[in-house]
Amino acid sequence: MSHIVDFENVSSAGLESSPVAPALAGLRANEARYFRNKYDHVFTVSPADEAPEVVEWVSRILRDERDIVIDSRPLEATAFEVDGIRMAYVFYESGLSINVMYTIEDGQKRAVGFKLAEGMEVPEELATRFKFARQKSKLAGVIRGSYFVIKGEH
């Protein structure tokens, strides 16, 4: 069952099996606050097994664009559209969050972003391919992030 992510009263509901559940919950809340403030969008997530099309779309882009397969189990996912941008998020048990920003209009920004919850190691499948920059978040502590530009059509 889907639920709205509350960024004022952060909860790790749905993420309990993650070894970094509180930090991952903070990361998820950080995203919810961003979309509320920037787009007035209510960030709602579902268990990954209830959103297989979202998990598959993100996985397919990773595989097709960079031959990346994420080893961690997906816990939650969401997809929505704001300002002509299709967004998708998958939150993984390891503490990894992957988002896809895919503008609907051709020739615009399309990218995959990776964010690592505080306390997790860089996943082996990403460690040699990306450098991660650090950013501080009131909700998530220190977030490490990286991204790549999507070149193909998805």
Coordinates of N, CA, C and O in Angstrom, one line a residue, residues 5 55-56 108 120:
V5 N 5.2 10.4 2.1 CA 6.4 10.5 2.9 C 6.3 11.8 3.7 O 6.2 12.9 3.1
V55 N 10.4 -0.1 -11.0 CA 11.7 -0.8 -10.7 C 12.3 -1.3 -12.0 O 13.5 -1.1 -12.3
E56 N 11.5 -1.9 -12.9 CA 12.0 -2.4 -14.1 C 12.4 -1.3 -15.1 O 13.5 -1.4 -15.7
Q108 N 15.8 17.7 -24.0 CA 15.9 18.3 -22.7 C 16.7 17.4 -21.8 O 17.2 16.3 -22.2
M120 N 26.3 3.9 4.7 CA 26.5 2.8 3.7 C 27.8 3.0 2.9 O 28.2 4.1 2.7

